[in-house]
Amino acid sequence: MSKYNMPAIFLLGPTASGKTDLSLYIAQRFPVEIVSIDSAMVYQDLNIGSCKPTKAQLSKYKHHLVDIIPPNVNFSLGIFLDFLDRSIHEIKSIGKIPFFVGGSMMFHNILINGFHDFPSCKETRRKLEKKYEQKGLNKLQTELAAVDQALFNKIDIHNPRRLIRALEIIYITGEKLSSLKQQPKIQLFDNKTVHLAAVNDKKTILTERSNKRLNEILQNGLLQEIEHLIKKFHLTKQHQSMQAINYKQFLPHIIEDISFDDCFYNANKATNLLIKSQQTWLKKIDIDTHLECSDTKIKHKLSATIETYLRRHSI
């Protein structure tokens, strides 16, 4: 039994595939409310670099999970689930259905396939974070390999947040996380009744679109936005919000005098790697409706499939 016993529509896709434009088109035609599945848009004042909808668009079309925390606070699964719960109850109370839109595949996966509710402990986490700061990533990697080799071989061991969270769970429970992951998951939605649409395209097309978008982001004032964020929130490159693409790559230009050209190259490279990762994720998901962002009839096709889905659920 899923926690949220209701229909839901998902629009997944790599960065620069046109999800925002499509979502606004759908929001004005169907009884849906957009729930952003984007780990950068959750932050207040991260507007330009995250390609957040404009204030006018946000005012006209309700967006959930946007601007929910300041950029000096770490975003977590707990925060995501808390705000998600509030949004789902609000959407359900007005007789609409959630329309999940974004490129954060990990959170889409949680919504579609469920998650394990593992415990947390602030003191244990702080100790691990301090260990990381003092002894580096290699220390955490060595510890994880010693206590859970199976998990070490499976997760991204170059991601400090993943390592810290894994070790936190292991030390709290006294069990291997690889074994705990075999337990049943908490299901949020029934993946047999939701509708999954994905907008994708050839890597070359997405790369071209992302390069064009990066130039637009810079013209719209990304560097000035980063300077504002640093001043207002006293941000450094250690803050989680500044690990978001575009912010991570251009922050060094402002605080470390790294050349603009190097930062531009790094941002393009990071975006291309993200696109590749997102496309890999999509291959693992059973998509109902496949769309190509270069298709001139894409809006019509998405509208038609949503109309059919809603009719089937009598909405």
mmCIF file of C-alpha atoms in Angstrom:
data_model
loop_
_atom_site.group_PDB
_atom_site.id
_atom_site.type_symbol
_atom_site.label_atom_id
_atom_site.label_comp_id
_atom_site.label_asym_id
_atom_site.label_seq_id
_atom_site.Cartn_x
_atom_site.Cartn_y
_atom_site.Cartn_z
ATOM 1 C CA MET A 1 0.000 0.000 0.000
ATOM 2 C CA SER A 2 1.422 3.379 -0.997
ATOM 3 C CA LYS A 3 1.382 6.355 1.363
ATOM 4 C CA TYR A 4 -0.242 8.685 -1.161
ATOM 5 C CA ASN A 5 -3.130 6.770 -2.692
ATOM 6 C CA MET A 6 -3.767 9.111 -5.626
ATOM 7 C CA PRO A 7 -2.871 9.598 -9.299
ATOM 8 C CA ALA A 8 0.334 11.450 -10.169
ATOM 9 C CA ILE A 9 2.154 12.550 -13.308
ATOM 10 C CA PHE A 10 5.915 12.692 -13.687
ATOM 11 C CA LEU A 11 7.947 14.626 -16.249
ATOM 12 C CA LEU A 12 11.554 13.504 -16.137
ATOM 13 C CA GLY A 13 14.453 14.423 -18.370
ATOM 14 C CA PRO A 14 18.045 15.602 -18.605
ATOM 15 C CA THR A 15 19.020 19.195 -17.996
ATOM 16 C CA ALA A 16 18.283 21.594 -20.884
ATOM 17 C CA SER A 17 15.604 19.296 -22.327
ATOM 18 C CA GLY A 18 12.840 21.878 -21.893
ATOM 19 C CA LYS A 19 11.004 20.465 -18.856
ATOM 20 C CA THR A 20 10.132 23.861 -17.384
ATOM 21 C CA ASP A 21 8.517 25.165 -20.568
ATOM 22 C CA LEU A 22 6.549 21.941 -20.973
ATOM 23 C CA SER A 23 5.400 21.957 -17.359
ATOM 24 C CA LEU A 24 4.034 25.511 -17.606
ATOM 25 C CA TYR A 25 2.161 24.575 -20.765
ATOM 26 C CA ILE A 26 0.572 21.579 -19.026
ATOM 27 C CA ALA A 27 -0.179 23.498 -15.806
ATOM 28 C CA GLN A 28 -2.414 25.966 -17.643
ATOM 29 C CA ARG A 29 -4.400 23.200 -19.350
ATOM 30 C CA PHE A 30 -4.950 20.500 -16.736
ATOM 31 C CA PRO A 31 -5.939 20.230 -13.038
ATOM 32 C CA VAL A 32 -2.374 19.727 -11.851
ATOM 33 C CA GLU A 33 0.042 21.552 -9.576
ATOM 34 C CA ILE A 34 3.760 21.463 -10.278
ATOM 35 C CA VAL A 35 6.021 19.859 -7.691
ATOM 36 C CA SER A 36 9.628 20.701 -8.479
ATOM 37 C CA ILE A 37 12.063 17.804 -8.254
ATOM 38 C CA ASP A 38 15.243 19.842 -8.442
ATOM 39 C CA SER A 39 17.904 19.935 -5.740
ATOM 40 C CA ALA A 40 19.008 23.474 -6.653
ATOM 41 C CA MET A 41 15.617 25.170 -6.986
ATOM 42 C CA VAL A 42 14.836 24.328 -3.352
ATOM 43 C CA TYR A 43 17.255 27.110 -2.355
ATOM 44 C CA GLN A 44 16.098 30.680 -1.969
ATOM 45 C CA ASP A 45 17.972 33.199 -4.147
ATOM 46 C CA LEU A 46 19.530 30.511 -6.371
ATOM 47 C CA ASN A 47 17.552 31.758 -9.345
ATOM 48 C CA ILE A 48 19.660 32.313 -12.433
ATOM 49 C CA GLY A 49 22.109 29.446 -12.134
ATOM 50 C CA SER A 50 19.358 26.940 -11.351
ATOM 51 C CA CYS A 51 17.194 28.124 -14.275
ATOM 52 C CA LYS A 52 14.354 28.632 -11.825
ATOM 53 C CA PRO A 53 11.046 29.822 -13.337
ATOM 54 C CA THR A 54 10.630 33.597 -13.209
ATOM 55 C CA LYS A 55 8.810 35.316 -10.353
ATOM 56 C CA ALA A 56 5.911 35.975 -12.726
ATOM 57 C CA GLN A 57 5.716 32.293 -13.666
ATOM 58 C CA LEU A 58 5.938 31.189 -10.029
ATOM 59 C CA SER A 59 3.190 33.640 -9.151
ATOM 60 C CA LYS A 60 0.903 32.473 -11.963
ATOM 61 C CA TYR A 61 1.507 28.740 -11.569
ATOM 62 C CA LYS A 62 1.896 27.252 -8.117
ATOM 63 C CA HIS A 63 5.253 25.490 -7.712
ATOM 64 C CA HIS A 64 5.841 23.297 -4.678
ATOM 65 C CA LEU A 65 9.333 22.597 -3.266
ATOM 66 C CA VAL A 66 10.790 25.805 -4.713
ATOM 67 C CA ASP A 67 12.485 28.386 -2.434
ATOM 68 C CA ILE A 68 11.888 26.287 0.672
ATOM 69 C CA ILE A 69 15.258 26.722 2.442
ATOM 70 C CA PRO A 70 18.055 29.332 2.547
ATOM 71 C CA PRO A 71 21.294 28.406 0.755
ATOM 72 C CA ASN A 72 23.287 28.129 3.990
ATOM 73 C CA VAL A 73 21.174 25.122 5.058
ATOM 74 C CA ASN A 74 21.847 21.603 3.779
ATOM 75 C CA PHE A 75 19.068 19.946 1.793
ATOM 76 C CA SER A 76 18.269 16.393 2.888
ATOM 77 C CA LEU A 77 15.841 13.564 2.301
ATOM 78 C CA GLY A 78 14.126 14.460 5.578
ATOM 79 C CA ILE A 79 13.484 18.045 4.418
ATOM 80 C CA PHE A 80 12.320 16.762 1.037
ATOM 81 C CA LEU A 81 9.829 14.327 2.582
ATOM 82 C CA ASP A 82 8.530 16.899 5.070
ATOM 83 C CA PHE A 83 7.778 19.528 2.420
ATOM 84 C CA LEU A 84 6.512 16.857 0.031
ATOM 85 C CA ASP A 85 3.956 15.689 2.609
ATOM 86 C CA ARG A 86 2.650 19.214 3.099
ATOM 87 C CA SER A 87 2.412 19.756 -0.656
ATOM 88 C CA ILE A 88 0.611 16.494 -1.394
ATOM 89 C CA HIS A 89 -2.032 17.176 1.272
ATOM 90 C CA GLU A 90 -2.514 20.707 -0.056
ATOM 91 C CA ILE A 91 -2.822 19.506 -3.661
ATOM 92 C CA LYS A 92 -5.240 16.737 -2.697
ATOM 93 C CA SER A 93 -7.390 19.116 -0.630
ATOM 94 C CA ILE A 94 -8.131 21.289 -3.674
ATOM 95 C CA GLY A 95 -8.933 18.371 -5.946
ATOM 96 C CA LYS A 96 -5.845 18.514 -8.119
ATOM 97 C CA ILE A 97 -3.058 16.013 -8.764
ATOM 98 C CA PRO A 98 0.708 16.403 -8.370
ATOM 99 C CA PHE A 99 2.803 16.978 -11.485
ATOM 100 C CA PHE A 100 6.399 16.107 -10.576
ATOM 101 C CA VAL A 101 8.868 17.946 -12.802
ATOM 102 C CA GLY A 102 12.649 18.044 -12.643
ATOM 103 C CA GLY A 103 15.991 16.437 -13.295
ATOM 104 C CA SER A 104 16.982 15.209 -9.822
ATOM 105 C CA MET A 105 16.739 11.527 -10.643
ATOM 106 C CA MET A 106 17.508 10.332 -7.119
ATOM 107 C CA PHE A 107 14.378 12.033 -5.750
ATOM 108 C CA HIS A 108 12.292 10.860 -8.701
ATOM 109 C CA ASN A 109 13.467 7.340 -7.920
ATOM 110 C CA ILE A 110 12.380 7.724 -4.291
ATOM 111 C CA LEU A 111 8.929 8.897 -5.378
ATOM 112 C CA ILE A 112 8.497 6.132 -7.935
ATOM 113 C CA ASN A 113 10.207 3.174 -6.253
ATOM 114 C CA GLY A 114 10.113 4.050 -2.544
ATOM 115 C CA PHE A 115 12.852 4.433 0.065
ATOM 116 C CA HIS A 116 14.256 2.972 3.254
ATOM 117 C CA ASP A 117 13.568 4.977 6.390
ATOM 118 C CA PHE A 118 16.990 4.692 7.979
ATOM 119 C CA PRO A 119 17.715 6.461 11.294
ATOM 120 C CA SER A 120 19.868 9.559 11.730
ATOM 121 C CA CYS A 121 21.889 11.048 14.563
ATOM 122 C CA LYS A 122 23.190 14.624 14.507
ATOM 123 C CA GLU A 123 26.049 13.831 16.901
ATOM 124 C CA THR A 124 27.253 10.874 14.835
ATOM 125 C CA ARG A 125 26.987 12.910 11.637
ATOM 126 C CA ARG A 126 28.914 15.836 13.159
ATOM 127 C CA LYS A 127 31.729 13.501 14.201
ATOM 128 C CA LEU A 128 31.939 12.064 10.686
ATOM 129 C CA GLU A 129 31.846 15.519 9.113
ATOM 130 C CA LYS A 130 34.644 16.641 11.432
ATOM 131 C CA LYS A 131 36.652 13.552 10.517
ATOM 132 C CA TYR A 132 36.174 14.372 6.832
ATOM 133 C CA GLU A 133 37.312 17.973 7.362
ATOM 134 C CA GLN A 134 40.393 16.928 9.327
ATOM 135 C CA LYS A 135 41.462 13.701 7.617
ATOM 136 C CA GLY A 136 39.886 13.878 4.180
ATOM 137 C CA LEU A 137 37.843 11.658 1.911
ATOM 138 C CA ASN A 138 40.313 8.775 1.957
ATOM 139 C CA LYS A 139 39.728 8.225 5.686
ATOM 140 C CA LEU A 140 35.977 7.797 5.153
ATOM 141 C CA GLN A 141 36.570 5.482 2.195
ATOM 142 C CA THR A 142 38.876 3.292 4.284
ATOM 143 C CA GLU A 143 36.332 3.116 7.112
ATOM 144 C CA LEU A 144 33.478 2.134 4.813
ATOM 145 C CA ALA A 145 35.565 -0.543 3.102
ATOM 146 C CA ALA A 146 36.377 -2.010 6.506
ATOM 147 C CA VAL A 147 32.774 -2.191 7.771
ATOM 148 C CA ASP A 148 30.798 -2.799 4.565
ATOM 149 C CA GLN A 149 32.822 -3.884 1.547
ATOM 150 C CA ALA A 150 29.706 -4.707 -0.495
ATOM 151 C CA LEU A 151 28.381 -1.165 -0.142
ATOM 152 C CA PHE A 152 31.843 0.280 -0.774
ATOM 153 C CA ASN A 153 31.914 -1.508 -4.126
ATOM 154 C CA LYS A 154 28.486 -0.159 -5.075
ATOM 155 C CA ILE A 155 28.122 3.515 -4.079
ATOM 156 C CA ASP A 156 29.895 6.646 -5.312
ATOM 157 C CA ILE A 157 32.838 6.658 -2.907
ATOM 158 C CA HIS A 158 33.969 10.060 -4.193
ATOM 159 C CA ASN A 159 30.837 11.726 -2.827
ATOM 160 C CA PRO A 160 31.537 12.730 0.806
ATOM 161 C CA ARG A 161 27.844 13.183 1.648
ATOM 162 C CA ARG A 162 27.068 9.622 0.529
ATOM 163 C CA LEU A 163 29.986 8.246 2.541
ATOM 164 C CA ILE A 164 29.065 10.185 5.667
ATOM 165 C CA ARG A 165 25.409 9.132 5.462
ATOM 166 C CA ALA A 166 26.336 5.481 4.886
ATOM 167 C CA LEU A 167 28.706 5.398 7.851
ATOM 168 C CA GLU A 168 26.172 7.256 10.004
ATOM 169 C CA ILE A 169 23.538 4.566 9.394
ATOM 170 C CA ILE A 170 26.019 1.732 9.946
ATOM 171 C CA TYR A 171 27.285 3.155 13.254
ATOM 172 C CA ILE A 172 23.755 3.877 14.551
ATOM 173 C CA THR A 173 22.294 0.475 13.681
ATOM 174 C CA GLY A 174 25.376 -1.661 14.119
ATOM 175 C CA GLU A 175 24.458 -3.419 10.858
ATOM 176 C CA LYS A 176 25.803 -3.372 7.314
ATOM 177 C CA LEU A 177 23.917 -0.909 5.162
ATOM 178 C CA SER A 178 24.132 -3.314 2.216
ATOM 179 C CA SER A 179 22.084 -5.776 4.305
ATOM 180 C CA LEU A 180 19.604 -3.153 5.542
ATOM 181 C CA LYS A 181 18.907 -2.165 1.950
ATOM 182 C CA GLN A 182 17.420 -5.622 1.359
ATOM 183 C CA GLN A 183 14.479 -4.778 3.633
ATOM 184 C CA PRO A 184 11.109 -3.645 2.132
ATOM 185 C CA LYS A 185 10.884 0.017 1.143
ATOM 186 C CA ILE A 186 8.299 2.622 2.105
ATOM 187 C CA GLN A 187 6.202 3.246 -1.019
ATOM 188 C CA LEU A 188 5.008 6.813 -1.610
ATOM 189 C CA PHE A 189 3.079 6.204 -4.841
ATOM 190 C CA ASP A 190 1.818 3.119 -6.612
ATOM 191 C CA ASN A 191 4.192 2.948 -9.576
ATOM 192 C CA LYS A 192 1.587 0.918 -11.473
ATOM 193 C CA THR A 193 -0.954 3.744 -11.478
ATOM 194 C CA VAL A 194 1.212 6.875 -11.918
ATOM 195 C CA HIS A 195 2.112 8.152 -15.389
ATOM 196 C CA LEU A 196 5.769 8.615 -16.245
ATOM 197 C CA ALA A 197 6.666 10.886 -19.154
ATOM 198 C CA ALA A 198 10.259 11.565 -20.149
ATOM 199 C CA VAL A 199 11.655 14.213 -22.479
ATOM 200 C CA ASN A 200 15.027 13.269 -23.904
ATOM 201 C CA ASP A 201 17.028 13.441 -27.125
ATOM 202 C CA LYS A 202 20.394 12.690 -28.699
ATOM 203 C CA LYS A 203 23.366 13.683 -26.545
ATOM 204 C CA THR A 204 24.612 16.085 -29.246
ATOM 205 C CA ILE A 205 21.311 17.966 -29.264
ATOM 206 C CA LEU A 206 21.204 18.255 -25.484
ATOM 207 C CA THR A 207 24.841 19.362 -25.370
ATOM 208 C CA GLU A 208 24.141 22.100 -27.889
ATOM 209 C CA ARG A 209 21.090 23.239 -25.943
ATOM 210 C CA SER A 210 22.963 23.237 -22.625
ATOM 211 C CA ASN A 211 25.847 25.272 -24.098
ATOM 212 C CA LYS A 212 23.390 27.864 -25.408
ATOM 213 C CA ARG A 213 21.646 27.945 -22.047
ATOM 214 C CA LEU A 214 24.910 28.472 -20.155
ATOM 215 C CA ASN A 215 25.630 31.550 -22.240
ATOM 216 C CA GLU A 216 22.142 32.854 -21.480
ATOM 217 C CA ILE A 217 22.619 32.183 -17.767
ATOM 218 C CA LEU A 218 25.798 34.231 -17.760
ATOM 219 C CA GLN A 219 24.185 37.045 -19.747
ATOM 220 C CA ASN A 220 21.335 37.088 -17.234
ATOM 221 C CA GLY A 221 23.784 37.793 -14.388
ATOM 222 C CA LEU A 222 25.012 34.529 -12.850
ATOM 223 C CA LEU A 223 28.265 36.054 -11.581
ATOM 224 C CA GLN A 224 26.420 38.957 -9.935
ATOM 225 C CA GLU A 225 24.005 36.471 -8.370
ATOM 226 C CA ILE A 226 26.864 34.465 -6.855
ATOM 227 C CA GLU A 227 28.425 37.644 -5.455
ATOM 228 C CA HIS A 228 25.061 38.522 -3.897
ATOM 229 C CA LEU A 229 24.746 35.036 -2.363
ATOM 230 C CA ILE A 230 28.233 35.188 -0.859
ATOM 231 C CA LYS A 231 27.547 38.581 0.686
ATOM 232 C CA LYS A 232 24.019 37.856 1.953
ATOM 233 C CA PHE A 233 24.518 34.319 3.266
ATOM 234 C CA HIS A 234 28.297 34.228 3.830
ATOM 235 C CA LEU A 235 28.588 31.208 1.573
ATOM 236 C CA THR A 236 31.768 29.290 0.827
ATOM 237 C CA LYS A 237 32.471 26.426 -1.557
ATOM 238 C CA GLN A 238 31.850 24.013 1.346
ATOM 239 C CA HIS A 239 28.136 24.858 1.479
ATOM 240 C CA GLN A 240 25.940 22.259 -0.182
ATOM 241 C CA SER A 241 24.080 24.851 -2.255
ATOM 242 C CA MET A 242 27.352 25.931 -3.824
ATOM 243 C CA GLN A 243 27.899 22.372 -5.055
ATOM 244 C CA ALA A 244 25.070 22.867 -7.565
ATOM 245 C CA ILE A 245 26.137 23.019 -11.198
ATOM 246 C CA ASN A 246 27.022 26.514 -12.438
ATOM 247 C CA TYR A 247 27.497 27.783 -8.863
ATOM 248 C CA LYS A 248 30.251 25.271 -8.116
ATOM 249 C CA GLN A 249 32.108 26.034 -11.329
ATOM 250 C CA PHE A 250 31.880 29.849 -11.266
ATOM 251 C CA LEU A 251 32.313 30.424 -7.521
ATOM 252 C CA PRO A 252 36.130 29.990 -7.877
ATOM 253 C CA HIS A 253 36.180 32.796 -10.460
ATOM 254 C CA ILE A 254 34.918 35.149 -7.754
ATOM 255 C CA ILE A 255 36.691 33.918 -4.630
ATOM 256 C CA GLU A 256 39.864 32.330 -5.995
ATOM 257 C CA ASP A 257 40.540 34.322 -9.163
ATOM 258 C CA ILE A 258 40.218 31.270 -11.417
ATOM 259 C CA SER A 259 39.938 32.412 -15.033
ATOM 260 C CA PHE A 260 36.489 32.846 -16.532
ATOM 261 C CA ASP A 261 37.360 30.600 -19.473
ATOM 262 C CA ASP A 262 38.407 27.765 -17.152
ATOM 263 C CA CYS A 263 35.171 28.114 -15.182
ATOM 264 C CA PHE A 264 33.118 28.139 -18.372
ATOM 265 C CA TYR A 265 34.861 24.979 -19.559
ATOM 266 C CA ASN A 266 34.306 23.284 -16.188
ATOM 267 C CA ALA A 267 30.619 24.224 -16.140
ATOM 268 C CA ASN A 268 30.092 22.837 -19.628
ATOM 269 C CA LYS A 269 31.941 19.651 -18.742
ATOM 270 C CA ALA A 270 29.962 19.163 -15.517
ATOM 271 C CA THR A 271 26.675 19.715 -17.341
ATOM 272 C CA ASN A 272 27.593 17.180 -20.032
ATOM 273 C CA LEU A 273 28.457 14.624 -17.355
ATOM 274 C CA LEU A 274 25.145 15.335 -15.625
ATOM 275 C CA ILE A 275 23.253 14.810 -18.876
ATOM 276 C CA LYS A 276 25.007 11.481 -19.350
ATOM 277 C CA SER A 277 24.136 10.440 -15.784
ATOM 278 C CA GLN A 278 20.503 11.507 -16.156
ATOM 279 C CA GLN A 279 20.153 9.587 -19.412
ATOM 280 C CA THR A 280 21.587 6.510 -17.697
ATOM 281 C CA TRP A 281 18.991 6.880 -14.926
ATOM 282 C CA LEU A 282 16.181 7.125 -17.473
ATOM 283 C CA LYS A 283 17.171 3.781 -18.985
ATOM 284 C CA LYS A 284 16.467 2.155 -15.617
ATOM 285 C CA ILE A 285 12.935 3.566 -15.360
ATOM 286 C CA ASP A 286 9.881 2.102 -17.086
ATOM 287 C CA ILE A 287 8.704 5.197 -18.950
ATOM 288 C CA ASP A 288 5.120 5.383 -20.239
ATOM 289 C CA THR A 289 5.514 8.287 -22.662
ATOM 290 C CA HIS A 290 8.758 9.017 -24.507
ATOM 291 C CA LEU A 291 9.223 12.532 -25.922
ATOM 292 C CA GLU A 292 12.023 14.207 -27.872
ATOM 293 C CA CYS A 293 12.764 17.837 -27.057
ATOM 294 C CA SER A 294 13.505 18.537 -30.750
ATOM 295 C CA ASP A 295 10.008 17.375 -31.750
ATOM 296 C CA THR A 296 7.933 20.390 -32.839
ATOM 297 C CA LYS A 297 4.743 18.587 -31.722
ATOM 298 C CA ILE A 298 6.033 17.717 -28.266
ATOM 299 C CA LYS A 299 3.488 19.859 -26.386
ATOM 300 C CA HIS A 300 0.591 18.361 -28.303
ATOM 301 C CA LYS A 301 1.839 14.809 -27.702
ATOM 302 C CA LEU A 302 2.330 15.363 -23.965
ATOM 303 C CA SER A 303 -1.099 17.001 -23.673
ATOM 304 C CA ALA A 304 -2.746 14.103 -25.474
ATOM 305 C CA THR A 305 -1.175 11.455 -23.267
ATOM 306 C CA ILE A 306 -2.039 13.375 -20.065
ATOM 307 C CA GLU A 307 -5.617 13.855 -21.237
ATOM 308 C CA THR A 308 -5.923 10.111 -21.789
ATOM 309 C CA TYR A 309 -4.398 9.376 -18.391
ATOM 310 C CA LEU A 310 -6.721 11.766 -16.561
ATOM 311 C CA ARG A 311 -9.759 10.404 -18.372
ATOM 312 C CA ARG A 312 -8.799 6.881 -17.338
ATOM 313 C CA HIS A 313 -8.698 8.056 -13.711
ATOM 314 C CA SER A 314 -11.940 10.057 -14.098
ATOM 315 C CA ILE A 315 -10.349 13.400 -13.315
#
